[in-house]
Amino acid sequence: MRFFENVAKEIFNKEGIPILEGHVANYPEEAMTISSEMGVPVVVKAQVLTGGRGKAGGVKFANNPGEALKVSEEILGMEIKGEKVKHLLIEEKAEILNEFFVTVSVDRGARRPVILASNEGGVEIENLAKTNPEKIIKYYPNPLIDFLPYEAREIARKMGVSSELISPIGDIIWKLYNVFKKYDADTAEINPLVSTPNGVIAADAKLVVENDSLFRHQDLVEKLHYKQKAVDFVQLDGDIAVIGNGAGLTLTAMDMIKLNGGEPATFLDIGGGASEHIINQALSIVLNYDRVKVVFLNVLGGITKADDVARGVIKALEGAERKVPIVIRLTGTNEEEGQKILDEAGIPFEVSMEKAAKKAVELCEEIKAKGK
């Protein structure tokens, strides 16, 4: 789950990372009032869960409350990559001397955390990674032992920052890594991290927390200004709906479908700990998508319980207007109970993802050969 910048900054600041003064506004008049109370030039930032807001016009400056009102009216309600702007962060405008970049994320290939840092930050960081990758420092902390402050300072030194900035930037890198670990993050990022006459400050903040760990961080969930989506759904051009409990598992299922010659019609991630209701909701979505000829439900139960999945499947099929064949791979927590429920309902299942994917493709080909 990705958090809005204002929430991420609140968390970063709580863990000792300096931020600028800022307040959330939900309508233009509120932005004007905040600007007036702050009494300084401000930055008006769209709060969206996607990148590229600066280039899209979602970040604007205001030198006085009147300008804050005007630019807030322009930003609120606009769409940035399909996401409507519903609230703003009104933040003090910083006197920026230099911009840097630092992120902590998971290197899936190396199966360990990785810290990336550069003495060039801002909106062009992705281009920098392509054109001058040598300017991005990569460091792999050992996840089994403490990441120490001297290691963070060494990263800052390798970034090539001036000597007086090595210690404060190293301190922020160290604290950002601690945020990453403490909050079970997939990504903890500051871009840009800026040096100002008043010190080094996180001018932006990105925090993505692993969905399966949210039960340990209910205080974060409560800070959200939006309702958590029950599922993540993307329509594709194929005819086999793919549902999985976790983005990685769903993508793997899609790969298996393509490997066997089929084409996915959906990416639908029901997330960890999906309830009977969520399973029902997910199936109801794809069963009402006319392009879908077969459903491939791929569940490896961890927090998600197989018996809940089975009951959700039965409920969805009973209420479906379209009769679409479903191929289920079901294993993991409470698998015997779940498989028994499916057996008694006459719904076949597999425990092998490979077999289930192959079966889904074969079934889809049979349906198309019959002209259905």
Coordinates of C-alpha atoms in Angstrom, one line a residue:
M1 CA 0.0 0.0 0.0
R2 CA 1.3 3.4 -1.0
F3 CA 0.7 6.4 1.3
F4 CA 0.2 10.0 0.3
E5 CA 3.2 12.3 0.7
N6 CA 1.7 14.1 3.7
V7 CA 1.3 10.8 5.6
A8 CA 4.8 9.6 4.5
K9 CA 6.3 12.8 5.7
E10 CA 4.6 12.6 9.0
I11 CA 6.1 9.1 9.5
F12 CA 9.6 10.3 8.3
N13 CA 9.5 13.2 10.7
K14 CA 8.4 11.0 13.6
E15 CA 11.5 8.9 12.9
G16 CA 13.8 12.0 13.0
I17 CA 14.0 13.0 9.3
P18 CA 13.6 16.8 8.9
I19 CA 10.7 18.0 6.8
L20 CA 9.3 21.4 5.9
E21 CA 6.2 22.8 7.6
G22 CA 3.1 21.7 5.7
H23 CA -0.6 21.3 6.2
V24 CA -3.4 19.5 4.3
A25 CA -6.1 21.4 2.5
N26 CA -9.3 19.8 1.0
Y27 CA -10.6 22.9 -0.7
P28 CA -9.1 26.2 -2.1
E29 CA -10.3 28.5 0.6
E30 CA -8.6 26.2 3.2
A31 CA -5.4 26.4 1.2
M32 CA -5.6 30.2 1.2
T33 CA -6.2 30.2 5.0
I34 CA -3.2 27.9 5.6
S35 CA -1.0 30.1 3.3
S36 CA -2.1 33.2 5.2
E37 CA -1.3 31.6 8.6
M38 CA 2.1 30.4 7.4
G39 CA 3.0 33.9 6.1
V40 CA 5.6 32.7 3.7
P41 CA 5.7 31.6 0.0
V42 CA 4.3 28.1 -0.3
V43 CA 4.3 25.1 -2.6
V44 CA 0.9 23.7 -3.4
K45 CA 1.2 19.9 -4.1
A46 CA -1.4 17.5 -5.4
Q47 CA -1.7 14.5 -3.1
V48 CA -1.9 11.5 -5.4
L49 CA -0.6 8.0 -5.3
T50 CA 1.2 8.2 -8.6
G51 CA 4.3 9.8 -10.0
G52 CA 4.8 12.5 -12.5
R53 CA 2.6 15.1 -10.8
G54 CA 5.1 17.9 -11.3
K55 CA 5.2 17.5 -15.0
A56 CA 1.4 17.1 -15.1
G57 CA 1.0 20.5 -13.4
G58 CA 0.2 19.1 -9.9
V59 CA 2.9 21.1 -8.1
K60 CA 2.7 25.0 -8.2
F61 CA 4.2 27.9 -6.2
A62 CA 2.3 30.7 -4.6
N63 CA 3.9 33.9 -3.1
N64 CA 0.8 35.0 -1.2
P65 CA -2.6 33.7 -0.1
G66 CA -4.4 34.9 -3.2
E67 CA -2.1 33.0 -5.4
A68 CA -2.5 29.9 -3.2
L69 CA -6.2 30.1 -3.7
K70 CA -5.8 30.4 -7.5
V71 CA -3.4 27.5 -8.0
S72 CA -5.4 25.3 -5.6
E73 CA -8.5 25.9 -7.7
E74 CA -6.4 24.8 -10.7
I75 CA -5.1 21.6 -9.1
L76 CA -8.0 20.3 -7.1
G77 CA -10.2 18.1 -9.2
M78 CA -7.6 17.7 -12.0
E79 CA -6.6 14.1 -13.0
I80 CA -3.1 12.9 -12.9
K81 CA -2.6 9.6 -14.7
G82 CA -6.2 8.8 -14.1
E83 CA -6.3 9.7 -10.4
K84 CA -8.4 12.7 -9.3
V85 CA -6.8 15.2 -7.0
K86 CA -8.9 15.4 -3.8
H87 CA -6.6 17.1 -1.4
L88 CA -3.4 19.2 -1.3
L89 CA -0.3 19.7 0.7
I90 CA 0.4 23.3 1.4
E91 CA 4.1 23.5 2.3
E92 CA 6.7 26.1 2.9
K93 CA 8.7 26.9 -0.1
A94 CA 12.3 25.9 0.5
E95 CA 15.4 27.8 -0.6
I96 CA 17.1 24.9 -2.3
L97 CA 20.9 24.9 -2.7
N98 CA 21.3 21.3 -4.0
E99 CA 19.1 18.3 -4.7
F100 CA 19.9 14.7 -3.9
F101 CA 18.1 11.3 -4.2
V102 CA 18.0 8.4 -1.8
T103 CA 15.7 5.3 -1.7
V104 CA 15.6 2.0 0.1
S105 CA 13.8 -0.8 -1.6
V106 CA 13.9 -4.5 -2.2
D107 CA 16.1 -6.0 -4.9
R108 CA 14.0 -9.1 -5.8
G109 CA 16.9 -10.6 -7.8
A110 CA 19.4 -10.3 -4.9
R111 CA 16.7 -11.1 -2.3
R112 CA 17.8 -8.3 0.0
P113 CA 17.4 -4.6 0.7
V114 CA 19.2 -2.2 -1.5
I115 CA 20.0 1.5 -1.0
L116 CA 20.3 3.7 -4.0
A117 CA 21.6 7.3 -3.7
S118 CA 22.7 10.1 -6.0
N119 CA 23.9 13.7 -5.7
E120 CA 21.5 14.5 -8.5
G121 CA 17.8 14.3 -7.5
G122 CA 14.5 15.6 -8.8
V123 CA 12.2 14.7 -11.6
E124 CA 15.0 13.6 -13.9
I125 CA 16.3 10.7 -11.7
E126 CA 14.8 8.1 -14.0
N127 CA 16.6 9.5 -17.0
L128 CA 19.8 9.6 -15.0
A129 CA 19.5 5.9 -14.3
K130 CA 19.4 5.3 -18.0
T131 CA 22.0 7.8 -19.2
N132 CA 24.5 7.9 -16.4
P133 CA 24.0 4.9 -14.1
E134 CA 27.4 5.3 -12.7
K135 CA 26.1 8.4 -10.8
I136 CA 23.8 6.2 -8.7
I137 CA 25.4 4.6 -5.7
K138 CA 24.1 1.1 -4.9
Y139 CA 24.7 -0.5 -1.5
Y140 CA 23.4 -3.7 -0.1
P141 CA 23.0 -3.7 3.7
N142 CA 23.1 -7.0 5.4
P143 CA 19.5 -7.6 6.6
L144 CA 20.7 -10.0 9.3
I145 CA 22.7 -7.4 11.2
D146 CA 22.3 -3.7 12.1
F147 CA 22.9 -1.1 9.4
L148 CA 25.3 1.3 11.2
P149 CA 25.6 5.1 10.9
Y150 CA 29.2 4.9 9.5
E151 CA 27.9 2.8 6.6
A152 CA 25.4 5.5 5.8
R153 CA 28.1 8.2 5.9
E154 CA 30.2 6.1 3.5
I155 CA 27.3 6.1 1.1
A156 CA 27.1 9.9 1.4
R157 CA 30.8 10.1 0.8
K158 CA 30.6 8.0 -2.3
M159 CA 27.8 10.2 -3.6
G160 CA 30.4 13.0 -3.9
V161 CA 28.7 15.5 -1.6
S162 CA 30.7 18.2 0.1
S163 CA 32.4 17.3 3.3
E164 CA 30.0 19.3 5.5
L165 CA 27.0 17.4 4.1
I166 CA 28.4 13.9 4.6
S167 CA 27.3 13.6 8.2
P168 CA 23.7 15.1 7.8
I169 CA 23.0 13.2 4.6
G170 CA 24.4 10.0 6.1
D171 CA 22.2 10.5 9.1
I172 CA 19.1 10.7 6.9
I173 CA 20.1 7.7 4.9
W174 CA 20.5 5.7 8.2
K175 CA 17.1 6.9 9.5
L176 CA 15.4 6.2 6.1
Y177 CA 16.7 2.6 6.3
N178 CA 15.3 2.3 9.8
V179 CA 11.9 3.5 8.5
F180 CA 12.1 0.9 5.8
K181 CA 12.7 -1.9 8.3
K182 CA 10.3 -0.7 11.0
Y183 CA 7.3 -0.2 8.8
D184 CA 7.8 -3.4 6.6
A185 CA 8.2 -1.2 3.5
D186 CA 8.7 -2.2 -0.1
T187 CA 10.0 1.3 -0.7
A188 CA 11.0 4.3 1.4
E189 CA 12.2 7.2 -0.8
I190 CA 13.2 10.9 -0.6
N191 CA 13.4 12.6 -4.0
P192 CA 14.5 15.2 -3.7
L193 CA 16.4 15.4 -0.5
V194 CA 17.5 19.0 -0.5
S195 CA 20.2 21.1 1.2
T196 CA 19.0 24.5 2.4
P197 CA 20.5 27.3 4.5
N198 CA 18.6 25.7 7.4
G199 CA 20.0 22.1 6.8
V200 CA 19.2 19.0 4.8
I201 CA 15.4 18.4 4.4
A202 CA 13.1 15.8 2.8
A203 CA 11.3 17.9 0.2
D204 CA 9.3 14.9 -0.9
A205 CA 8.5 11.5 0.6
K206 CA 7.4 8.1 -0.7
L207 CA 6.4 5.2 1.4
V208 CA 5.0 1.9 0.1
V209 CA 4.2 -0.7 2.8
E210 CA 3.9 -4.4 2.1
N211 CA 0.2 -5.2 2.1
D212 CA 0.6 -8.4 4.1
S213 CA 2.1 -6.5 7.0
L214 CA -0.6 -3.9 7.4
F215 CA -2.2 -5.8 10.3
R216 CA 0.9 -4.7 12.2
H217 CA 0.5 -1.1 11.2
Q218 CA -3.2 -0.2 11.8
D219 CA -2.1 3.2 13.0
L220 CA -0.9 3.9 9.4
V221 CA -4.1 2.6 7.8
E222 CA -6.1 5.0 10.0
K223 CA -4.1 7.9 8.6
L224 CA -5.3 7.3 5.1
H225 CA -7.5 9.9 3.4
Y226 CA -9.0 7.3 1.1
K227 CA -10.7 4.0 1.4
Q228 CA -8.5 1.0 0.8
K229 CA -9.3 -0.7 -2.4
A230 CA -10.4 -4.2 -1.9
V231 CA -8.6 -5.4 -5.0
D232 CA -6.2 -4.1 -7.7
F233 CA -7.8 -4.6 -11.1
V234 CA -6.4 -4.0 -14.6
Q235 CA -8.2 -5.0 -17.8
L236 CA -6.1 -6.6 -20.5
D237 CA -6.7 -7.8 -24.0
G238 CA -6.8 -11.6 -23.5
D239 CA -9.7 -13.9 -22.6
I240 CA -8.5 -15.7 -19.4
A241 CA -9.1 -13.7 -16.2
V242 CA -6.2 -14.1 -13.8
I243 CA -6.8 -13.6 -10.1
G244 CA -4.2 -14.1 -7.4
N245 CA -3.5 -13.2 -3.8
G246 CA -0.5 -11.0 -4.1
A247 CA 0.9 -9.0 -7.0
G248 CA 3.9 -11.4 -7.5
L249 CA 1.7 -14.5 -7.5
T250 CA -0.8 -12.9 -9.9
L251 CA 2.0 -11.9 -12.3
T252 CA 3.5 -15.4 -12.1
A253 CA 0.0 -16.8 -12.9
M254 CA -0.2 -14.5 -15.9
D255 CA 3.3 -15.7 -17.1
M256 CA 2.2 -19.3 -16.8
I257 CA -0.9 -18.6 -18.9
K258 CA 1.2 -16.9 -21.6
L259 CA 3.8 -19.8 -21.4
N260 CA 1.0 -22.2 -22.3
G261 CA -0.1 -20.1 -25.2
G262 CA -3.0 -18.2 -23.6
E263 CA -3.6 -14.5 -23.0
P264 CA -4.6 -12.9 -19.7
A265 CA -7.8 -10.8 -19.7
T266 CA -7.2 -9.3 -16.3
F267 CA -4.6 -8.7 -13.6
L268 CA -6.6 -8.9 -10.4
D269 CA -4.7 -8.9 -7.1
I270 CA -6.9 -9.7 -4.1
G271 CA -4.0 -9.1 -1.7
G272 CA -3.0 -10.9 1.5
G273 CA -5.7 -11.9 3.9
A274 CA -8.5 -11.7 1.4
S275 CA -11.8 -12.6 3.0
E276 CA -14.7 -14.6 1.6
H277 CA -16.3 -11.2 0.7
I278 CA -13.2 -10.1 -1.3
I279 CA -13.1 -13.4 -3.2
N280 CA -16.7 -13.0 -4.0
Q281 CA -16.2 -9.4 -5.1
A282 CA -13.2 -10.3 -7.3
L283 CA -15.0 -13.1 -9.1
S284 CA -18.0 -10.9 -9.6
I285 CA -15.8 -8.3 -11.3
V286 CA -14.3 -10.8 -13.9
L287 CA -17.5 -12.7 -14.4
N288 CA -19.1 -9.5 -15.6
Y289 CA -16.3 -8.7 -18.0
D290 CA -17.6 -9.9 -21.4
R291 CA -14.2 -10.7 -22.8
V292 CA -13.5 -13.4 -20.2
K293 CA -14.0 -17.0 -21.3
V294 CA -12.2 -18.8 -18.4
V295 CA -11.2 -17.7 -14.9
F296 CA -7.9 -18.8 -13.4
L297 CA -7.9 -18.3 -9.6
N298 CA -4.4 -18.8 -8.2
V299 CA -4.3 -18.9 -4.4
L300 CA -1.4 -19.8 -2.2
G301 CA -2.9 -19.4 1.3
G302 CA -0.8 -17.7 3.9
I303 CA -2.8 -15.1 5.7
T304 CA -5.5 -15.9 3.1
K305 CA -7.4 -19.0 4.2
A306 CA -8.3 -21.6 1.6
D307 CA -11.7 -22.3 3.2
D308 CA -12.6 -18.6 2.9
V309 CA -11.6 -18.7 -0.7
A310 CA -13.8 -21.8 -1.4
R311 CA -16.8 -20.3 0.2
G312 CA -16.3 -17.0 -1.7
V313 CA -16.0 -18.9 -5.0
I314 CA -19.3 -20.8 -4.4
K315 CA -21.1 -17.6 -3.4
A316 CA -19.9 -15.8 -6.5
L317 CA -20.8 -18.6 -8.9
E318 CA -24.2 -19.0 -7.4
G319 CA -24.9 -15.3 -8.0
A320 CA -23.3 -15.0 -11.4
E321 CA -25.5 -14.2 -14.4
R322 CA -22.8 -15.4 -16.8
K323 CA -21.7 -19.0 -16.5
V324 CA -17.9 -19.0 -17.0
P325 CA -15.7 -22.0 -16.3
I326 CA -13.3 -21.5 -13.4
V327 CA -9.9 -23.2 -12.9
I328 CA -8.7 -23.0 -9.3
R329 CA -5.3 -23.6 -7.9
L330 CA -5.8 -23.8 -4.1
T331 CA -3.2 -24.7 -1.5
G332 CA -1.9 -23.3 1.8
T333 CA -3.6 -22.4 5.1
N334 CA -6.7 -24.6 5.8
E335 CA -6.2 -26.2 2.3
E336 CA -7.9 -29.5 3.4
E337 CA -11.0 -27.6 4.5
G338 CA -11.1 -25.5 1.4
Q339 CA -10.6 -28.3 -1.0
K340 CA -13.3 -30.3 0.8
I341 CA -15.8 -27.4 0.4
L342 CA -15.0 -27.3 -3.4
D343 CA -15.3 -31.1 -3.7
E344 CA -18.7 -31.1 -2.1
A345 CA -19.8 -28.3 -4.4
G346 CA -18.6 -30.2 -7.4
I347 CA -16.0 -27.6 -8.3
P348 CA -12.6 -29.0 -9.5
F349 CA -9.3 -27.7 -8.3
E350 CA -5.5 -28.2 -8.6
V351 CA -2.7 -27.8 -6.1
S352 CA -0.1 -27.2 -8.9
M353 CA -0.1 -23.8 -10.5
E354 CA 1.5 -25.2 -13.6
K355 CA -1.2 -27.8 -14.1
A356 CA -4.0 -25.3 -13.4
A357 CA -2.6 -22.7 -15.9
K358 CA -2.3 -25.4 -18.6
K359 CA -5.8 -26.6 -17.9
A360 CA -7.2 -23.0 -18.1
V361 CA -5.6 -22.4 -21.5
E362 CA -6.8 -25.8 -22.8
L363 CA -10.3 -25.1 -21.6
C364 CA -10.3 -21.6 -23.2
E365 CA -9.1 -23.1 -26.6
E366 CA -12.0 -25.7 -26.5
I367 CA -14.5 -22.9 -25.9
K368 CA -13.1 -20.8 -28.8
A369 CA -13.1 -23.9 -31.0
K370 CA -16.8 -24.3 -30.3
G371 CA -17.4 -20.7 -31.2
K372 CA -18.7 -19.7 -27.9

